[in-house]
XYZ file of C-alpha atoms in Angstrom:
709
model
C -26.391 1.000 -40.211
C -25.137 3.434 -37.725
C -23.910 0.333 -35.368
C -22.769 -2.130 -37.780
C -20.634 0.622 -39.806
C -19.306 2.057 -36.382
C -18.412 -1.538 -34.984
C -16.758 -2.071 -38.042
C -14.734 0.590 -38.294
C -11.449 -1.045 -36.064
C -8.805 0.325 -34.054
C -5.783 -0.722 -31.873
C -3.383 1.214 -30.918
C -4.868 2.809 -27.574
C -2.567 0.602 -24.686
C 1.187 2.291 -24.662
C -0.475 6.550 -25.420
C -0.886 8.616 -23.065
C -5.088 9.241 -22.250
C -6.122 11.779 -19.219
C -8.155 9.564 -16.746
C -12.564 9.176 -18.168
C -13.589 10.578 -15.350
C -10.637 13.846 -14.216
C -13.595 15.769 -15.648
C -16.048 14.492 -13.283
C -13.187 14.951 -10.309
C -11.261 18.669 -10.969
C -15.309 19.666 -10.774
C -16.607 18.067 -8.001
C -19.439 15.787 -9.742
C -17.347 12.749 -8.836
C -19.484 11.800 -5.560
C -17.244 10.259 -2.892
C -18.059 8.497 0.107
C -19.180 10.791 2.739
C -20.528 13.036 0.342
C -23.806 10.959 -1.768
C -26.979 12.174 -0.398
C -29.570 9.797 2.266
C -33.012 10.685 2.865
C -33.516 9.711 6.281
C -29.215 10.108 7.013
C -28.438 9.610 11.387
C -24.035 10.071 11.879
C -22.139 7.808 13.755
C -19.843 9.120 15.527
C -16.545 6.388 17.069
C -15.971 6.501 20.567
C -11.538 5.391 21.481
C -10.087 4.653 24.319
C -8.308 6.790 25.825
C -6.320 4.353 27.796
C -4.114 1.627 26.487
C -4.691 -1.532 27.981
C -7.482 -2.486 30.633
C -11.199 -3.170 31.107
C -13.951 -1.202 30.293
C -15.806 -1.096 33.516
C -18.654 1.231 32.687
C -20.109 3.874 29.984
C -22.077 6.336 31.221
C -24.421 6.414 28.284
C -27.625 8.079 29.740
C -26.511 11.482 29.394
C -25.802 11.843 26.239
C -29.308 9.570 25.198
C -30.421 12.727 26.449
C -28.814 15.489 24.031
C -29.962 17.165 21.487
C -30.907 14.918 18.395
C -28.891 11.876 19.411
C -31.386 8.497 18.222
C -28.751 5.269 20.079
C -25.147 5.171 21.883
C -23.647 1.088 21.027
C -21.361 -0.011 23.221
C -20.443 -3.581 24.176
C -23.478 -4.067 26.644
C -25.959 -3.596 23.743
C -24.322 -4.063 20.474
C -25.119 -6.799 18.358
C -23.220 -9.783 18.077
C -20.659 -11.083 15.206
C -18.931 -13.960 14.191
C -15.322 -13.404 13.961
C -14.141 -17.303 13.651
C -13.065 -17.767 9.552
C -11.474 -16.671 7.537
C -11.795 -13.901 4.830
C -11.414 -13.218 0.856
C -7.763 -13.159 1.558
C -6.592 -16.032 3.183
C -6.656 -13.920 6.506
C -8.676 -13.913 10.116
C -9.919 -10.617 10.286
C -7.795 -7.992 12.164
C -10.557 -7.444 15.121
C -9.730 -3.895 15.478
C -13.040 -3.958 12.864
C -15.028 -6.365 15.776
C -15.949 -3.400 17.764
C -18.064 -3.452 20.768
C -18.114 -7.208 20.958
C -15.735 -7.736 25.237
C -14.693 -5.065 27.964
C -11.202 -5.698 26.683
C -8.864 -2.556 25.803
C -5.641 -3.186 23.847
C -4.573 0.075 22.817
C -5.668 3.739 22.274
C -7.817 4.784 20.992
C -9.833 1.260 20.534
C -13.527 1.795 19.968
C -15.770 1.504 22.731
C -19.186 3.043 22.183
C -20.979 4.568 18.408
C -22.810 7.702 18.603
C -25.567 8.230 16.496
C -27.549 11.276 16.116
C -29.240 13.460 13.693
C -26.114 15.343 12.108
C -23.150 15.155 12.295
C -22.640 18.017 14.990
C -24.893 16.496 17.453
C -23.083 13.520 16.944
C -19.660 14.443 17.527
C -20.940 16.944 20.684
C -22.366 13.749 22.129
C -19.663 11.416 21.805
C -17.618 13.923 23.037
C -19.323 14.289 26.568
C -19.783 9.977 26.504
C -18.201 9.876 29.801
C -16.215 5.594 30.008
C -14.668 4.680 33.407
C -12.197 2.347 32.868
C -9.760 -0.133 34.589
C -6.047 0.667 33.683
C -3.422 -1.412 32.774
C -0.284 -1.576 32.366
C 0.823 -1.124 29.023
C 4.023 -1.448 26.446
C 4.596 0.153 23.358
C 8.165 0.727 22.036
C 10.001 -1.508 20.016
C 13.386 -1.466 19.907
C 16.217 -5.088 19.198
C 16.441 -5.631 22.415
C 12.391 -6.049 22.668
C 12.076 -9.738 24.584
C 9.390 -11.977 23.227
C 9.835 -11.897 19.349
C 8.877 -14.496 16.718
C 9.239 -15.486 13.404
C 5.715 -14.491 12.114
C 4.872 -16.141 8.581
C 3.232 -13.285 6.625
C 1.920 -13.615 2.614
C 5.919 -15.095 2.753
C 7.103 -17.453 4.749
C 9.264 -16.482 7.540
C 12.401 -17.842 7.580
C 14.354 -18.381 4.155
C 17.947 -20.247 4.477
C 20.194 -22.547 2.798
C 24.306 -22.603 3.031
C 26.272 -21.991 6.483
C 25.999 -17.929 7.232
C 28.822 -18.469 10.431
C 31.407 -19.887 7.508
C 30.837 -18.395 5.014
C 31.089 -15.064 6.234
C 34.122 -16.136 8.153
C 35.804 -16.687 4.702
C 34.694 -13.331 3.333
C 37.397 -11.207 2.608
C 35.106 -7.649 3.696
C 32.644 -7.930 6.027
C 29.556 -5.763 6.970
C 26.808 -6.196 9.963
C 25.109 -2.641 10.854
C 22.350 -2.259 11.753
C 19.092 -0.056 10.523
C 16.070 0.991 11.227
C 12.335 2.611 9.988
C 9.985 4.814 12.073
C 6.453 4.008 12.513
C 4.202 5.038 8.489
C 1.182 5.685 8.217
C -0.749 5.638 4.738
C -3.139 9.670 4.979
C -5.177 9.454 2.049
C -6.530 12.189 1.008
C -9.866 11.338 0.955
C -10.238 10.053 4.990
C -12.200 6.869 5.229
C -16.067 6.917 5.541
C -19.024 4.219 5.010
C -22.937 4.804 4.974
C -25.014 1.615 6.079
C -28.454 0.971 4.577
C -31.342 -1.956 4.841
C -33.131 -1.290 1.972
C -35.690 -4.082 0.605
C -33.603 -7.115 2.619
C -30.747 -6.292 1.537
C -28.336 -4.585 3.491
C -26.158 -1.962 1.262
C -22.649 -0.183 2.159
C -21.385 2.912 0.370
C -17.873 3.233 0.574
C -14.586 4.399 0.372
C -12.438 1.264 -0.085
C -9.686 -0.278 -2.430
C -12.295 -3.867 -2.572
C -15.520 -3.758 -2.950
C -15.773 -7.265 -2.982
C -13.372 -7.573 -0.052
C -15.270 -5.646 2.027
C -18.357 -7.424 0.816
C -17.522 -11.068 1.865
C -16.272 -9.937 5.416
C -19.331 -8.056 6.037
C -21.346 -11.130 4.912
C -18.968 -13.822 7.571
C -18.907 -10.730 10.314
C -22.831 -10.691 10.842
C -23.827 -13.823 8.790
C -25.637 -12.666 6.596
C -26.918 -14.460 3.235
C -24.107 -13.094 0.074
C -26.913 -12.329 -2.133
C -27.905 -9.697 0.538
C -24.784 -7.284 0.675
C -24.148 -5.248 -1.948
C -20.894 -2.683 -1.567
C -20.522 -0.015 -3.772
C -17.357 2.150 -3.746
C -16.753 4.235 -6.664
C -14.624 6.940 -6.116
C -11.851 6.246 -3.607
C -8.795 9.099 -2.743
C -5.441 7.262 -2.654
C -5.863 3.757 -0.160
C -2.442 2.342 0.089
C -3.583 -0.387 2.055
C -5.637 0.889 4.731
C -8.635 0.572 2.782
C -10.020 -2.350 4.078
C -12.248 -3.495 6.684
C -12.133 -0.889 9.289
C -14.174 -0.668 13.156
C -16.121 2.627 10.507
C -18.200 0.154 8.502
C -19.229 -2.333 10.588
C -20.102 0.452 13.258
C -22.704 1.877 10.246
C -23.536 -1.351 9.238
C -24.698 -1.833 12.935
C -26.613 1.147 13.709
C -28.683 0.276 10.110
C -29.593 -2.633 11.601
C -30.371 -0.952 15.454
C -31.797 1.853 13.881
C -33.176 0.695 10.488
C -31.991 3.705 8.478
C -28.862 5.002 7.021
C -26.666 5.113 8.722
C -23.276 7.616 7.473
C -19.283 6.861 10.231
C -16.742 8.886 8.913
C -13.912 8.913 10.672
C -11.629 12.052 11.581
C -7.677 12.459 10.014
C -6.764 12.077 13.785
C -9.560 8.670 14.149
C -7.102 7.666 11.135
C -3.555 7.002 13.026
C -5.245 4.694 15.408
C -8.100 2.724 13.301
C -6.932 3.030 9.365
C -3.328 1.043 10.000
C 0.166 1.907 9.515
C 3.344 0.094 8.510
C 5.798 -0.830 11.538
C 8.407 0.509 12.746
C 11.308 -2.123 11.992
C 14.859 -2.821 13.085
C 16.536 -4.574 10.959
C 20.184 -6.456 11.364
C 22.112 -6.579 7.437
C 25.388 -9.090 7.409
C 26.860 -9.306 3.968
C 30.017 -11.220 3.160
C 31.632 -11.117 -0.051
C 35.096 -11.771 -1.635
C 37.908 -9.297 -2.454
C 35.418 -8.471 -5.866
C 33.043 -7.776 -4.018
C 30.966 -11.118 -4.647
C 28.182 -12.228 -2.300
C 29.967 -15.206 -0.080
C 27.126 -14.479 2.534
C 24.000 -12.613 2.850
C 21.547 -12.312 6.269
C 18.323 -10.431 6.891
C 16.774 -9.652 9.701
C 14.353 -7.801 10.450
C 12.224 -7.650 13.360
C 8.651 -5.293 13.376
C 5.694 -5.132 16.081
C 1.974 -6.228 16.308
C -0.682 -6.125 18.578
C -2.096 -8.328 21.366
C -5.277 -9.248 19.468
C -4.049 -9.483 15.596
C -1.001 -10.653 14.403
C 0.889 -9.049 11.146
C 4.791 -9.243 9.971
C 6.090 -6.080 7.761
C 8.338 -8.569 6.018
C 11.763 -6.118 4.957
C 13.526 -9.402 5.070
C 11.566 -10.513 2.592
C 13.606 -8.240 -0.631
C 17.254 -10.074 -0.132
C 15.054 -13.854 -1.281
C 14.508 -11.882 -4.631
C 17.757 -9.197 -5.298
C 20.731 -11.141 -4.964
C 22.266 -14.618 -4.042
C 24.894 -16.149 -1.507
C 26.592 -18.963 -0.633
C 25.029 -18.601 2.853
C 21.398 -16.943 2.425
C 19.686 -16.640 5.391
C 16.613 -14.141 6.335
C 13.662 -14.195 9.036
C 10.902 -11.708 9.936
C 10.284 -11.394 13.654
C 7.481 -10.039 15.452
C 7.497 -8.543 18.589
C 3.041 -8.932 20.037
C 2.717 -4.467 22.627
C 0.675 -3.065 23.604
C -0.021 -0.334 20.328
C -3.453 -0.379 16.742
C -2.711 -3.330 14.289
C -0.717 -2.518 11.354
C -1.499 -3.085 8.029
C -1.430 -3.902 4.428
C 1.044 -0.285 3.372
C 2.530 0.815 -0.011
C 5.014 -2.361 -0.260
C 4.899 -3.514 2.392
C 7.767 -5.249 3.184
C 10.334 -4.187 0.645
C 10.295 -0.339 1.425
C 11.833 -0.638 4.578
C 13.648 -3.621 3.517
C 15.421 -2.282 0.955
C 16.399 0.017 2.863
C 18.693 -1.863 5.360
C 19.635 -3.407 2.595
C 20.797 -1.621 -0.231
C 22.107 0.606 2.148
C 24.262 -2.239 2.868
C 25.071 -2.690 -0.270
C 26.408 0.316 -0.612
C 28.819 0.128 2.541
C 29.593 -2.913 0.819
C 29.720 -1.580 -2.216
C 33.193 1.209 -0.994
C 35.151 -0.710 1.781
C 35.375 -3.268 -1.295
C 36.163 -0.043 -3.300
C 34.524 -0.932 -6.153
C 31.660 1.270 -8.121
C 27.906 0.527 -6.028
C 26.359 -0.311 -9.630
C 28.779 -2.866 -10.937
C 28.797 -4.374 -7.218
C 25.471 -4.922 -8.564
C 26.152 -6.671 -12.045
C 28.321 -9.183 -10.322
C 26.259 -10.372 -7.489
C 23.308 -10.561 -10.499
C 21.193 -13.985 -10.004
C 20.863 -16.453 -12.986
C 17.528 -17.917 -10.776
C 15.590 -16.503 -7.449
C 17.777 -17.241 -4.742
C 15.326 -18.602 -2.767
C 13.440 -20.347 -4.564
C 15.627 -21.350 -7.709
C 12.967 -20.716 -10.155
C 14.228 -18.142 -13.745
C 12.736 -15.237 -13.003
C 9.876 -13.871 -16.704
C 12.359 -11.037 -17.292
C 14.927 -9.362 -14.738
C 16.213 -6.372 -16.622
C 17.276 -4.900 -13.600
C 20.983 -3.849 -14.605
C 19.268 -2.275 -17.983
C 17.624 -0.041 -15.559
C 20.804 1.179 -14.374
C 22.508 0.891 -17.303
C 19.788 3.893 -18.589
C 19.011 5.539 -16.198
C 23.385 5.843 -14.797
C 22.919 7.695 -18.707
C 20.513 10.267 -17.318
C 21.385 10.843 -14.217
C 25.066 12.047 -15.164
C 26.555 8.670 -12.679
C 30.164 8.316 -15.025
C 30.519 11.893 -13.646
C 30.359 11.299 -10.446
C 33.989 11.365 -8.055
C 33.319 8.709 -5.384
C 34.966 10.128 -2.647
C 32.669 11.317 -0.379
C 32.943 14.392 1.123
C 34.342 16.578 -0.981
C 31.732 18.134 -3.642
C 30.148 21.808 -2.249
C 28.790 23.989 -3.338
C 28.599 27.037 -1.547
C 27.869 26.479 2.473
C 26.349 22.767 0.461
C 27.354 19.748 0.427
C 26.423 17.287 -2.543
C 26.710 14.017 -3.144
C 24.560 11.479 -5.210
C 23.513 7.866 -5.176
C 21.829 4.617 -6.014
C 20.015 1.690 -4.836
C 17.953 -0.991 -6.967
C 13.838 -1.413 -6.785
C 12.232 -4.822 -6.590
C 8.035 -6.172 -6.120
C 6.335 -8.684 -7.108
C 4.363 -9.417 -10.610
C 1.401 -11.399 -9.054
C -1.903 -11.576 -10.349
C -5.091 -12.998 -8.691
C -8.868 -14.277 -9.552
C -11.158 -11.819 -11.397
C -13.944 -12.339 -13.098
C -15.861 -9.110 -16.183
C -18.451 -9.028 -17.584
C -18.524 -6.926 -21.614
C -21.778 -5.854 -23.299
C -22.058 -4.834 -26.975
C -24.541 -1.717 -26.911
C -26.881 -2.122 -29.401
C -25.796 2.117 -29.953
C -22.686 0.815 -31.222
C -20.661 1.487 -28.374
C -20.053 -1.443 -24.983
C -20.086 -1.347 -21.267
C -17.310 -3.282 -18.654
C -18.712 -4.509 -15.849
C -16.013 -5.116 -13.191
C -15.339 -4.679 -9.162
C -12.616 -3.381 -9.856
C -11.292 -0.148 -7.256
C -9.535 2.883 -8.965
C -8.269 4.020 -5.152
C -6.217 6.632 -7.746
C -4.046 4.785 -9.913
C -5.836 5.559 -13.129
C -7.390 2.065 -13.387
C -10.817 3.030 -14.949
C -9.048 4.671 -17.335
C -6.396 1.947 -18.089
C -8.439 -1.051 -18.103
C -10.403 1.378 -21.922
C -7.410 1.023 -23.196
C -7.203 -2.254 -22.519
C -11.089 -3.136 -23.499
C -10.614 -0.879 -26.447
C -6.934 -2.408 -27.790
C -8.922 -5.724 -27.689
C -12.390 -5.285 -29.262
C -10.464 -2.305 -31.662
C -12.945 0.034 -31.049
C -11.758 3.165 -29.614
C -11.517 4.409 -26.585
C -13.981 7.109 -26.074
C -17.226 4.099 -27.524
C -16.247 2.161 -23.803
C -17.630 2.616 -20.980
C -16.406 0.601 -17.984
C -18.234 0.115 -14.976
C -16.015 -0.857 -10.962
C -16.095 -0.478 -7.637
C -19.461 -2.619 -7.099
C -19.847 -5.726 -5.867
C -22.267 -7.289 -7.507
C -20.327 -7.126 -10.604
C -18.581 -10.238 -9.357
C -15.465 -11.650 -8.095
C -12.371 -9.553 -8.767
C -8.698 -8.987 -7.242
C -8.387 -5.884 -5.064
C -6.400 -2.370 -5.754
C -3.212 -3.738 -3.579
C 0.517 -5.728 -4.203
C 0.651 -4.566 -7.719
C -2.122 -6.975 -8.785
C -5.040 -4.971 -9.688
C -4.926 -3.943 -12.468
C -3.212 -6.843 -14.209
C -5.373 -9.034 -12.724
C -8.548 -6.976 -14.365
C -6.767 -6.350 -17.470
C -6.509 -10.460 -18.314
C -10.018 -10.894 -16.851
C -11.329 -7.538 -19.976
C -8.640 -9.191 -21.835
C -10.755 -12.610 -21.972
C -14.242 -10.967 -21.572
C -13.436 -8.716 -24.375
C -12.075 -11.387 -26.864
C -14.373 -13.869 -26.559
C -17.099 -11.012 -27.613
C -15.649 -9.874 -30.869
C -15.049 -13.629 -31.923
C -18.779 -13.740 -31.120
C -20.214 -10.909 -32.836
C -20.824 -10.990 -36.850
C -19.117 -8.201 -39.060
C -22.625 -5.891 -39.882
C -25.025 -7.778 -37.484
C -27.060 -5.924 -35.429
C -27.380 -5.839 -31.996
C -30.460 -6.166 -30.363
C -31.668 -3.450 -27.667
C -30.677 -5.592 -24.358
C -27.293 -5.837 -25.928
C -24.611 -9.444 -26.213
C -22.609 -9.997 -23.232
C -20.063 -12.070 -21.855
C -18.416 -12.162 -18.960
C -14.512 -14.210 -17.780
C -13.375 -16.001 -15.220
C -9.779 -16.678 -15.103
C -9.474 -18.174 -12.988
C -7.927 -21.364 -14.583
C -5.392 -19.063 -16.882
C -4.018 -16.299 -14.447
C -3.216 -20.822 -12.330
C 0.236 -21.245 -14.149
C 1.986 -18.250 -13.648
C 3.378 -19.949 -10.574
C 6.296 -21.353 -12.804
C 8.558 -18.377 -12.337
C 9.720 -15.488 -10.634
C 7.930 -13.064 -11.419
C 8.976 -8.930 -10.703
C 8.918 -6.010 -11.464
C 12.841 -3.855 -10.894
C 13.874 -1.225 -10.804
C 17.356 1.245 -10.065
C 16.447 5.065 -7.909
C 19.001 7.356 -8.490
C 19.020 11.041 -6.372
C 21.791 14.236 -5.660
C 21.463 15.857 -2.004
C 22.764 18.136 -0.732
C 23.594 19.197 2.876
C 24.100 22.303 5.098
C 26.364 20.905 8.214
C 25.526 24.134 10.246
C 22.027 23.257 9.871
C 21.957 19.915 9.306
C 19.467 20.452 6.543
C 19.004 17.689 3.888
C 17.835 18.829 0.585
C 17.404 16.605 -2.262
C 17.760 18.277 -5.513
C 16.929 15.753 -8.307
C 16.121 11.629 -7.939
C 15.258 9.650 -11.499
C 14.116 6.242 -11.883
C 14.278 4.089 -14.722
C 11.863 1.184 -14.010
C 11.523 -2.913 -15.729
C 7.711 -3.262 -14.727
C 6.185 -4.783 -17.752
C 4.275 -3.179 -20.740
C 3.344 0.471 -19.850
C -1.082 1.164 -19.993
C -1.235 4.604 -20.324
C 2.139 6.270 -19.772
C 0.441 9.565 -18.472
C -0.788 7.753 -15.176
C 2.411 5.390 -15.607
C 4.427 8.326 -14.614
C 2.657 10.018 -11.804
C 2.771 6.241 -10.502
C 5.511 6.323 -10.192
C 6.784 9.450 -9.485
C 4.157 9.587 -6.817
C 6.272 6.711 -4.957
C 9.349 8.286 -5.584
C 8.398 10.770 -3.978
C 7.594 9.299 -0.632
C 11.210 7.731 -0.818
C 12.080 11.994 0.200
C 9.137 11.741 3.191
C 10.129 8.128 3.908
C 13.451 9.544 4.037
C 13.565 12.714 5.619
C 10.351 13.600 7.203
C 7.696 10.387 8.203
C 7.906 9.651 11.463
C 5.661 8.671 13.908
C 6.713 8.580 17.410
C 4.795 6.915 20.233
C 4.512 8.368 23.479
C 5.931 5.658 26.606
C 2.931 6.889 29.609
C 0.149 7.608 26.791
C 0.708 5.169 24.352
C -0.946 7.581 22.007
C 0.987 9.101 18.288
C 2.496 12.747 19.065
C 1.229 15.233 16.939
C -1.412 12.970 15.229
C -2.302 15.052 12.186
C -1.683 16.618 9.216
C 0.468 19.400 11.429
C 2.847 17.380 13.514
C 2.793 14.239 10.601
C 4.830 15.252 7.763
C 5.042 14.678 4.688
C 6.771 15.724 1.560
C 5.379 18.741 -0.264
C 5.912 20.596 -3.492
C 8.750 21.948 -2.216
C 10.173 19.195 -0.972
C 10.343 17.135 -4.730
C 12.476 20.645 -7.540
C 13.187 17.922 -9.886
C 12.309 14.297 -10.227
C 11.701 12.113 -12.454
C 10.589 8.425 -13.442
C 10.104 6.385 -17.203
C 11.329 3.101 -18.149
C 12.517 0.697 -20.278
C 10.449 -2.456 -22.217
C 9.591 -4.750 -20.357
C 6.316 -7.244 -20.884
C 5.981 -9.412 -19.378
C 5.151 -13.174 -21.923
C 2.581 -15.017 -19.796
C 0.497 -11.592 -19.634
C -2.565 -10.796 -22.677
C -1.383 -6.890 -22.462
C 1.917 -7.454 -21.238
C 2.055 -6.519 -17.821
C 3.375 -6.842 -14.089
C 2.493 -3.896 -11.732
C 3.657 -0.590 -11.029
C 1.867 0.692 -8.207
C 4.783 -0.089 -5.159
C 8.013 -0.387 -6.862
C 7.972 2.965 -7.225
C 8.992 3.957 -3.250
C 11.432 1.223 -3.349
C 14.682 1.681 -2.750
C 14.014 5.215 -3.242
C 15.271 5.893 0.272
C 18.411 3.468 0.195
C 19.429 5.740 -3.019
C 18.618 9.611 -0.675
C 20.403 7.463 2.359
C 23.381 6.886 0.265
C 23.903 10.210 -1.037
C 23.762 11.581 1.912
C 26.777 9.359 3.457
C 28.520 10.713 -0.288
C 27.729 14.089 0.430
C 28.162 13.877 3.866
C 30.883 10.892 4.583
C 28.614 9.779 7.675
C 26.315 6.998 7.505
C 22.345 7.427 8.155
C 20.653 4.054 9.347
C 18.085 4.518 11.384
C 15.182 7.344 9.150
C 14.411 8.349 8.790
C 17.470 11.349 8.343
C 16.437 14.782 10.693
C 18.813 18.068 11.107
C 19.434 17.174 14.184
C 20.491 13.390 13.379
C 22.396 15.205 10.836
C 24.040 17.468 13.263
C 24.864 14.964 15.509
C 26.010 12.593 12.654
C 28.655 15.248 12.075
C 29.729 15.973 15.096
C 30.584 11.338 15.744
C 32.333 11.413 12.480
């Protein structure tokens, strides 16, 4: 009947066409609920109390007066909180960040360390009581500032080996006709998503449920199972709508504290981080001090490449910002040495942040390439073309596709690069000095095993269930289009349900691997379901469901080097009398696999490029040596680019499907920020003739550099 007729109307072509977000109306009307606003009966509210010293021990927690305040039901701290198990390796192959293992000891490793949780009947009562709680400390000396001369640096493997080397570096540098030897720095940067971190925990019928804002419900569930020594079947994590994450929304102190309180009180407890608390508890991008040495022959072909990146880590958890890793993909040389090193300081633990490693590393590397082009008298795009590798410079693996030069060629055509006068400081418009710059971009295109279930419903529609996370990327919509094409139906007949750990294991929203990993699983399940369904046959009331597991299929991807690539172009105007830098226009051309939804994809590219403007000109978290804390730990003091900073920004792509992916996807979430800051910095050099190697390029630095030039 209707069901059979509908299912026989085969439709394809959804992938690759612009489609508004399937949940867009719910979001703009307020129907979409976020973790901090979902109602629960008998809900209590927790407020974290953070340390006021940067290093030391807790001598006492004076909780008795607070327990007598209106509405307060409990105060948890290291003397009464449930014990946690932290001796395990988590879902991502790493040990848990001890920052999330709250209230387990009396040590304070940094300013803003969680020392107590006050729980009350209302959020206002919890906050008032938390601010009244007196904690006494035995304070110890601390060190919070990273510099190239920081003692105690050591190499650290992260999501890549710390050191990669081939060839005799000193000999190759000595034989080079042109050498660049420069140091570059990037500051501490913070994620600052629109939605603060929030979680509500409750026990019901012997099962723990956490409603959370995260980048992977299965990830958070797995960590809670291990931390609290629970049966995996007894934990469910839901995270339907997420207002941004960028790497920060993993397992944090607030979720663990909420579970602790819900366990103690046997009632739902919600813990929401304030914006200021997020600067201490949500992770951040470490500052970096990088040295790049390039040696080339007179024609600009690289003979030697050295990239050393120093970042910081906390005293309780090792995390490396692998800025030197980008060189291992981008350029080859006879002698090729890269190393990522860290220094332990008394600071909060850094973490993954959009394009970890590639974002700061590309600033140093692509700035150094621009300096080499200047010294060689070669156009920056031509220099990169002369150093285009045939295989992975370190891995030796063939590329699954490397359309970097196609991005540069098309980008140069659209941007008007051929009309550029290469001489710096010669183009003026009134008081403004004008300049243009470019830089390359790359980011790995990986995939991780995931599971998905696709159900053919009796009414002719389909339901997809997968523990994916849409953190603003449009993943829910992309998966709708992917499923519709494989099922040969219209997108409006597909409902995608995500953000629930009960749906089974799935990749997190991170590493630009989310949509690719989930799309692979959805495609496999949808394809098998379509093959099972008999044309014209009725579907039973309970539907027909097929579940996929892509573990075996994805295992074959290691035979090639897979990356998304891009070319960034920027035009800036610099006022030499005030030091003001304005980005007039930007263009990014990308080779990032098959584009599933052009509308949301362009949004992701432009978002990354806008972040690059922030990185180049605005973002800078500065620590006070005396207190160990940040100046202006809020969105008033921590500046990011706004609409007024982005008058014209364009993003587009060249055809670049991955031949080994069932949909052709590579990944787009992070490549947009890579190289953007370098393109702007290179444009500032072209405008002024002065090279800026320290980000951000603040007005005072422009003025100082101008006087010193």
